[in-house]
Each structure stands twice: as C-alpha cells, then as structure tokens.
PDB file of C-alpha atoms in Angstrom:
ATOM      1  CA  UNK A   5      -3.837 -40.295 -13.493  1.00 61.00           C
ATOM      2  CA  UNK A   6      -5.620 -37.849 -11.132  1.00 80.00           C
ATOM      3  CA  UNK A   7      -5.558 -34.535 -11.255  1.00 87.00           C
ATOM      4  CA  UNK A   8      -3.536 -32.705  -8.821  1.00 87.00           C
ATOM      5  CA  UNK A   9      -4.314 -28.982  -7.623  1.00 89.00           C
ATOM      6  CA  UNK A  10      -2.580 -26.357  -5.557  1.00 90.00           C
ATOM      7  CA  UNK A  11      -4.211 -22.939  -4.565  1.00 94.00           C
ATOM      8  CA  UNK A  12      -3.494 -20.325  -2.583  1.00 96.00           C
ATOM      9  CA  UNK A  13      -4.913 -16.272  -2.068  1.00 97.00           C
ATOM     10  CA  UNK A  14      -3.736 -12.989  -0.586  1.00 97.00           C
ATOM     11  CA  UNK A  15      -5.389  -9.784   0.186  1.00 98.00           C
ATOM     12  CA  UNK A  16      -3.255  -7.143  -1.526  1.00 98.00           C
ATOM     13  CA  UNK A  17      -3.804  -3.094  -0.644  1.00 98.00           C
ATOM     14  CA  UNK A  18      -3.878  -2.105  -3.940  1.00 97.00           C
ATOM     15  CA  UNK A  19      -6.790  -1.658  -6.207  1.00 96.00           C
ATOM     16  CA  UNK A  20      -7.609  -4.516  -8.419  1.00 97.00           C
ATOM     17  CA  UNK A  21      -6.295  -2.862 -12.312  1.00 96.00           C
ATOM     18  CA  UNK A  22      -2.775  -2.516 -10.420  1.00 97.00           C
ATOM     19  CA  UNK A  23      -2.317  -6.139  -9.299  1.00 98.00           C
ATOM     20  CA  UNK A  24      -3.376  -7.314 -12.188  1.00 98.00           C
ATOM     21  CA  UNK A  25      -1.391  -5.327 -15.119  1.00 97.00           C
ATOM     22  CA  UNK A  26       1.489  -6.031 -12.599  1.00 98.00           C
ATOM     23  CA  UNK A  27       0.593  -9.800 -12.436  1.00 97.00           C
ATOM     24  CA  UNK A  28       0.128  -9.434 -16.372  1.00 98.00           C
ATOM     25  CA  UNK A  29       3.537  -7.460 -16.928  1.00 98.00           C
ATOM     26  CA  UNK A  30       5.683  -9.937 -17.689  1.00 98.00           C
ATOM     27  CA  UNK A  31       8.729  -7.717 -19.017  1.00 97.00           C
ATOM     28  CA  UNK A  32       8.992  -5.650 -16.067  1.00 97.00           C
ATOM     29  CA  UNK A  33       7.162  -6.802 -13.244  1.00 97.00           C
ATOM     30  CA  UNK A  34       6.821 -10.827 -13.028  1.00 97.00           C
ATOM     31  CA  UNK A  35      10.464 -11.641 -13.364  1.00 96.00           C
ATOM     32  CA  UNK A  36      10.715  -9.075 -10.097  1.00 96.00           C
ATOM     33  CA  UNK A  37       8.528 -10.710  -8.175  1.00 97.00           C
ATOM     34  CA  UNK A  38       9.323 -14.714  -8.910  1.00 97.00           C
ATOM     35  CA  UNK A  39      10.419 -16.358  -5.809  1.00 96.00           C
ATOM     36  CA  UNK A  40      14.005 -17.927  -5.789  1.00 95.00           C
ATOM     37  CA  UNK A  41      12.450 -21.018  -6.982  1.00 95.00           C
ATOM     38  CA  UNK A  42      12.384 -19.914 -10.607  1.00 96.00           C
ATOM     39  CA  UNK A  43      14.872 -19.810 -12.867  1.00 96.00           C
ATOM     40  CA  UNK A  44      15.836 -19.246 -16.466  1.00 97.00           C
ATOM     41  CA  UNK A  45      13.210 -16.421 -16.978  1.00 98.00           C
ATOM     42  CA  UNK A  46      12.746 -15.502 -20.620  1.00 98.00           C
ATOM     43  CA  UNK A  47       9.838 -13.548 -22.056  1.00 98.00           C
ATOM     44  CA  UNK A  48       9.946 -14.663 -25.816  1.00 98.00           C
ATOM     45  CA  UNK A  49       6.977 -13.483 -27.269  1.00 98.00           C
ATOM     46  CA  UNK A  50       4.035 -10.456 -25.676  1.00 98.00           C
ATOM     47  CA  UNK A  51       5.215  -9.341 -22.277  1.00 97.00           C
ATOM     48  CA  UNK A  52       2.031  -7.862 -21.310  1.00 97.00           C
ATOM     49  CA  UNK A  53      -0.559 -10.645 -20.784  1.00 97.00           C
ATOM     50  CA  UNK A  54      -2.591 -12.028 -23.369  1.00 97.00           C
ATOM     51  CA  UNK A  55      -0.345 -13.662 -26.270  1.00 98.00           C
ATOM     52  CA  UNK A  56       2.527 -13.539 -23.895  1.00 98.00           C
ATOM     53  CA  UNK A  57       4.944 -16.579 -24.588  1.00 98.00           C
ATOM     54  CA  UNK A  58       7.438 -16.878 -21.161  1.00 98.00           C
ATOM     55  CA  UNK A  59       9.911 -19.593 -20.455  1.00 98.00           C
ATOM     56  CA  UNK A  60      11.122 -20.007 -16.919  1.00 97.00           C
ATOM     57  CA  UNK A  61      12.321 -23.456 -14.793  1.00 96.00           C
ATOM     58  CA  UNK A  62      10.813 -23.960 -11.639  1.00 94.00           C
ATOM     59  CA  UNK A  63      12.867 -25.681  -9.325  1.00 91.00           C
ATOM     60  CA  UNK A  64       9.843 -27.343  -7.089  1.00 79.00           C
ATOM     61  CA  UNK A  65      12.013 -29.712  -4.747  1.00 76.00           C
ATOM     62  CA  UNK A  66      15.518 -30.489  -4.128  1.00 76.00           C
ATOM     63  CA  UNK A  67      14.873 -33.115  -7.208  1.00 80.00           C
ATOM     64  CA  UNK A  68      12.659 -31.692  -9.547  1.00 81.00           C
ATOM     65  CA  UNK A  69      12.549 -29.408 -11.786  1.00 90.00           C
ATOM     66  CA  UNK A  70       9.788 -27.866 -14.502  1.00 90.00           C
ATOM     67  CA  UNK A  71      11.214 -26.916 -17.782  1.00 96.00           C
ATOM     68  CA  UNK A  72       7.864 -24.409 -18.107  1.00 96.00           C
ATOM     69  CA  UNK A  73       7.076 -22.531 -21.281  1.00 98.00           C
ATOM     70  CA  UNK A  74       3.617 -20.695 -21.144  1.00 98.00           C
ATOM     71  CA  UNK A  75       1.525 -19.790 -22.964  1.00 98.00           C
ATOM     72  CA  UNK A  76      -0.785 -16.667 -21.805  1.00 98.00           C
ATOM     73  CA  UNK A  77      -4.385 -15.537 -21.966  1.00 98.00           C
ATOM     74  CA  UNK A  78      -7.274 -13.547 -20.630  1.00 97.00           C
ATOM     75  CA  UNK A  79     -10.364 -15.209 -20.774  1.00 96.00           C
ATOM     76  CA  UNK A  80     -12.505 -12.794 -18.735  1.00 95.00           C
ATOM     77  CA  UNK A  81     -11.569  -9.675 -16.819  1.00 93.00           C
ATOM     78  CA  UNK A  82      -9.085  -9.986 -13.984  1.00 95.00           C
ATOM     79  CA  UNK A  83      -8.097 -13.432 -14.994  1.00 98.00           C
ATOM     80  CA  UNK A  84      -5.121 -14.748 -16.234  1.00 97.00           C
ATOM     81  CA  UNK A  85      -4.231 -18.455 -17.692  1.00 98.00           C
ATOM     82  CA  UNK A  86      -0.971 -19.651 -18.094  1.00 98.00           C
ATOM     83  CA  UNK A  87      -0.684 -22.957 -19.791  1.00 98.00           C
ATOM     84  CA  UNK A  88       2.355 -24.782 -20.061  1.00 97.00           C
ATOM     85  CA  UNK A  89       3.263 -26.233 -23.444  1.00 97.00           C
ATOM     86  CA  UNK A  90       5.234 -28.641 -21.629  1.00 95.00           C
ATOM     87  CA  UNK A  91       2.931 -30.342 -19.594  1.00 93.00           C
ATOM     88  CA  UNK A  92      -0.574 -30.827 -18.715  1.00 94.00           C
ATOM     89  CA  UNK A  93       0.051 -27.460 -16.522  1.00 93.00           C
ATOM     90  CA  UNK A  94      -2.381 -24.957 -16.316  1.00 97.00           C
ATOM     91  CA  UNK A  95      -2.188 -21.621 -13.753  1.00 97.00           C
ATOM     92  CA  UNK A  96      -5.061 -19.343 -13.276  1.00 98.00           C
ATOM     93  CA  UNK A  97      -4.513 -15.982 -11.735  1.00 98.00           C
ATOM     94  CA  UNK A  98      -7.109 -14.279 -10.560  1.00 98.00           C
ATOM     95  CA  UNK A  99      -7.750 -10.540  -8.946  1.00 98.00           C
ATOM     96  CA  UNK A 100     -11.004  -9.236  -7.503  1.00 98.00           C
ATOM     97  CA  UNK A 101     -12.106  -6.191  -5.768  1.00 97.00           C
ATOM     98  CA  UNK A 102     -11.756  -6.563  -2.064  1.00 97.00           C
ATOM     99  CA  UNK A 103     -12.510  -3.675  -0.599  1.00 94.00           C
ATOM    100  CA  UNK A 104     -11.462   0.142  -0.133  1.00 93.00           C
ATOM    101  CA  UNK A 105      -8.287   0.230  -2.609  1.00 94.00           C
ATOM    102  CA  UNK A 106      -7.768  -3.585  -2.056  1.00 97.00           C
ATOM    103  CA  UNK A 107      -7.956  -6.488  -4.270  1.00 97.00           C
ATOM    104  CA  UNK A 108      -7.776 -10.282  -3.725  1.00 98.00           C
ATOM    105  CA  UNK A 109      -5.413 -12.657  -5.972  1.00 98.00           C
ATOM    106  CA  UNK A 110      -5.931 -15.922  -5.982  1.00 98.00           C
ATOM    107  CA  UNK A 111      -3.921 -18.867  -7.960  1.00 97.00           C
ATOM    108  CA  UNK A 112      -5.043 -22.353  -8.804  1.00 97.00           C
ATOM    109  CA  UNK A 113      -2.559 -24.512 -10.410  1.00 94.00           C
ATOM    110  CA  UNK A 114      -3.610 -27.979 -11.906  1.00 93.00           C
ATOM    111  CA  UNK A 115      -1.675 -30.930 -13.640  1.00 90.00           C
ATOM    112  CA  UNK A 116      -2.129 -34.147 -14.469  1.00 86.00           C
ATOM    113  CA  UNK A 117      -0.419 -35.958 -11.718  1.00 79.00           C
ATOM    114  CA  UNK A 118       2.050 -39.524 -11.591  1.00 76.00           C
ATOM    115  CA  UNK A 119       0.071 -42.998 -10.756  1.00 77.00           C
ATOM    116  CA  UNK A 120       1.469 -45.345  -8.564  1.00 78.00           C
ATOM    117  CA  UNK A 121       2.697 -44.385  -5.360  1.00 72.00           C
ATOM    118  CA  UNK A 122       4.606 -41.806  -6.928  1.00 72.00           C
ATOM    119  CA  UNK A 123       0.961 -39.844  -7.504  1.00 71.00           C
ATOM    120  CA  UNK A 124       0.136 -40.573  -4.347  1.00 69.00           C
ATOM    121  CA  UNK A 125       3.165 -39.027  -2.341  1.00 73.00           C
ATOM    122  CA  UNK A 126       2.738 -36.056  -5.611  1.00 72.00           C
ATOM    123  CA  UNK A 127      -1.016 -35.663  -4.310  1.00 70.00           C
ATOM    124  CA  UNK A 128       0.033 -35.757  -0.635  1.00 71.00           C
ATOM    125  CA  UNK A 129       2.963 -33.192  -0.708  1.00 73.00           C
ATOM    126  CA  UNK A 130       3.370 -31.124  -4.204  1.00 78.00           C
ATOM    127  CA  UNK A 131       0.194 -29.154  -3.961  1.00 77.00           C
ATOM    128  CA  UNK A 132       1.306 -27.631  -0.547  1.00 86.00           C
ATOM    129  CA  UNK A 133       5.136 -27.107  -1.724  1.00 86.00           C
ATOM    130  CA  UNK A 134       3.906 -25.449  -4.854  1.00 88.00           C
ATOM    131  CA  UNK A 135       0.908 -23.806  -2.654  1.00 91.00           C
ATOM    132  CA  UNK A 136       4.243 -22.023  -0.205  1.00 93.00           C
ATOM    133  CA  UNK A 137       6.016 -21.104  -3.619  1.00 94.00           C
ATOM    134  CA  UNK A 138       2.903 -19.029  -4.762  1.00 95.00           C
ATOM    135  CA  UNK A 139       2.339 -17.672  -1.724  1.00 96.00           C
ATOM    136  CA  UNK A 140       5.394 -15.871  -1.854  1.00 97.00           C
ATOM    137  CA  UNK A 141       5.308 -14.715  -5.594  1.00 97.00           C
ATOM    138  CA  UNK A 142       2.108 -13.096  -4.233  1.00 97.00           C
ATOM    139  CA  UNK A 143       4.092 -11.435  -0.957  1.00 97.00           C
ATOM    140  CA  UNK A 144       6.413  -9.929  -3.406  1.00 97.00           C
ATOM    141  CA  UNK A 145       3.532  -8.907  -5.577  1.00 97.00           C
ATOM    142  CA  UNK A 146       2.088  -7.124  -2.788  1.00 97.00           C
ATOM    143  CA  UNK A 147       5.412  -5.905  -1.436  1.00 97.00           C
ATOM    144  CA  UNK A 148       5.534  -4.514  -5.472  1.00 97.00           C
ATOM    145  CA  UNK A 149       1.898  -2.640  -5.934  1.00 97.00           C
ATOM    146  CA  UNK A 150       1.870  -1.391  -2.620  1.00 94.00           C
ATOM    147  CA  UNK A 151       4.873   0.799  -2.516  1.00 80.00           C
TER     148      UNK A 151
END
C-alpha cells in the first residue's frame, strides 16, 4: 500500500489567531464552513480543538463515501491534526502569518491508499478531488473570518 496525499493552501485576510480558533471551532464555525460534500456532522465530544471528537461522512465521489470520526489535537501552535479513527486518515491544518492582517492555511491529508489498480487510479485522481473539496472548505473559511 502507498501512501496517498492531497494538499492544498489559501491566503486568508485575516490575522492568523482568527483562522485558526475558527478552523478549531468545531461547534460553531466548522460545520458552517464544510462544503456540500460532508454530511452527518456531529461534534460528540470538545468542540473547540484539542480533545475534540467530530463525526461527519464525506461523500468524496459519486461512489464513495468516508464514514469519518476524528479525533483532534494541537501539537504545536497554529496546527491542527485530525485523525480518523476509521481509517489510516490523518488531516493537518495549518495557519501561519502571512502578512499585514493575513494568514496562510494550508491542509495536507494522508491515507493509506488501495493496491492494485484500484491504488493506482486512487493515487492518480483522489488526491486532486479531495485537494478541490478542501479548497473550498478554505473559501468558505475565508468568506467566514473576513466579514
């Protein structure tokens, strides 16, 4: 099995400390800004970042969908881990200082991935599917903190 990665990053006009306790706010904020993609969203433990517990299914094609239950943490400042307790999922968050009253978020996703030529058409077209998906979570972030 290889390991199979999707990232993607956006320049938000906010200030670092708002993106990320809005990225972290998972009673208020997160389930506002998840793309139409998720599903099912259930904060069942925490809410704001670290010991957080969050269920949600993430519909990723027309065929498959991820039963996801996360577990959060904060290993360092401005970064957030979600790992899935389902899978060999793992999502790191992460917002840095990008300027004047703007911050940059990036997300890297990683998973075990299918053998076969299953993994190889996972390889070839999940990382940039999942990659879009992100990308607008983070537009709505950024629609979010910069009101």
């Amino acid at each position: 099995m290889a390991q199979v990665e999707a990232a993607t990053e956006r320049i938000i006009a906010a200030d670092p400390e708002a993106v990320f306790d809005a990225l972290a706010d998972y009673k208020e904020v997160r389930g506002k800004v998840l793309p139409g993609k998720y599903s099912e969203y259930e904060v069942r433990e925490g809410g704001d970042g670290e010991g957080t517990l969050v269920h949600w299914k993430l519909q990723a094609t027309s065929k498959r969908v991820r039963d996801c239950l996360l577990e959060v943490t904060e290993p360092t400042d401005g970064q957030l881990v979600e790992k899935d307790r389902n899978s060999s999922m793992v999502t790191t968050w992460i917002v840095t200082p990008a300027g004047e009253g703007r911050s940059k978020a990036v997300v890297t996703t990683v998973w075990d991935g299918a053998g076969g030529i299953g993994g190889f058409f996972e390889r070839t077209f999940a990382p940039k599917g999942l990659a879009r998906i992100h990308d607008e979570l983070l537009a709505n972030l950024a629609a979010e903190v910069e009101k």
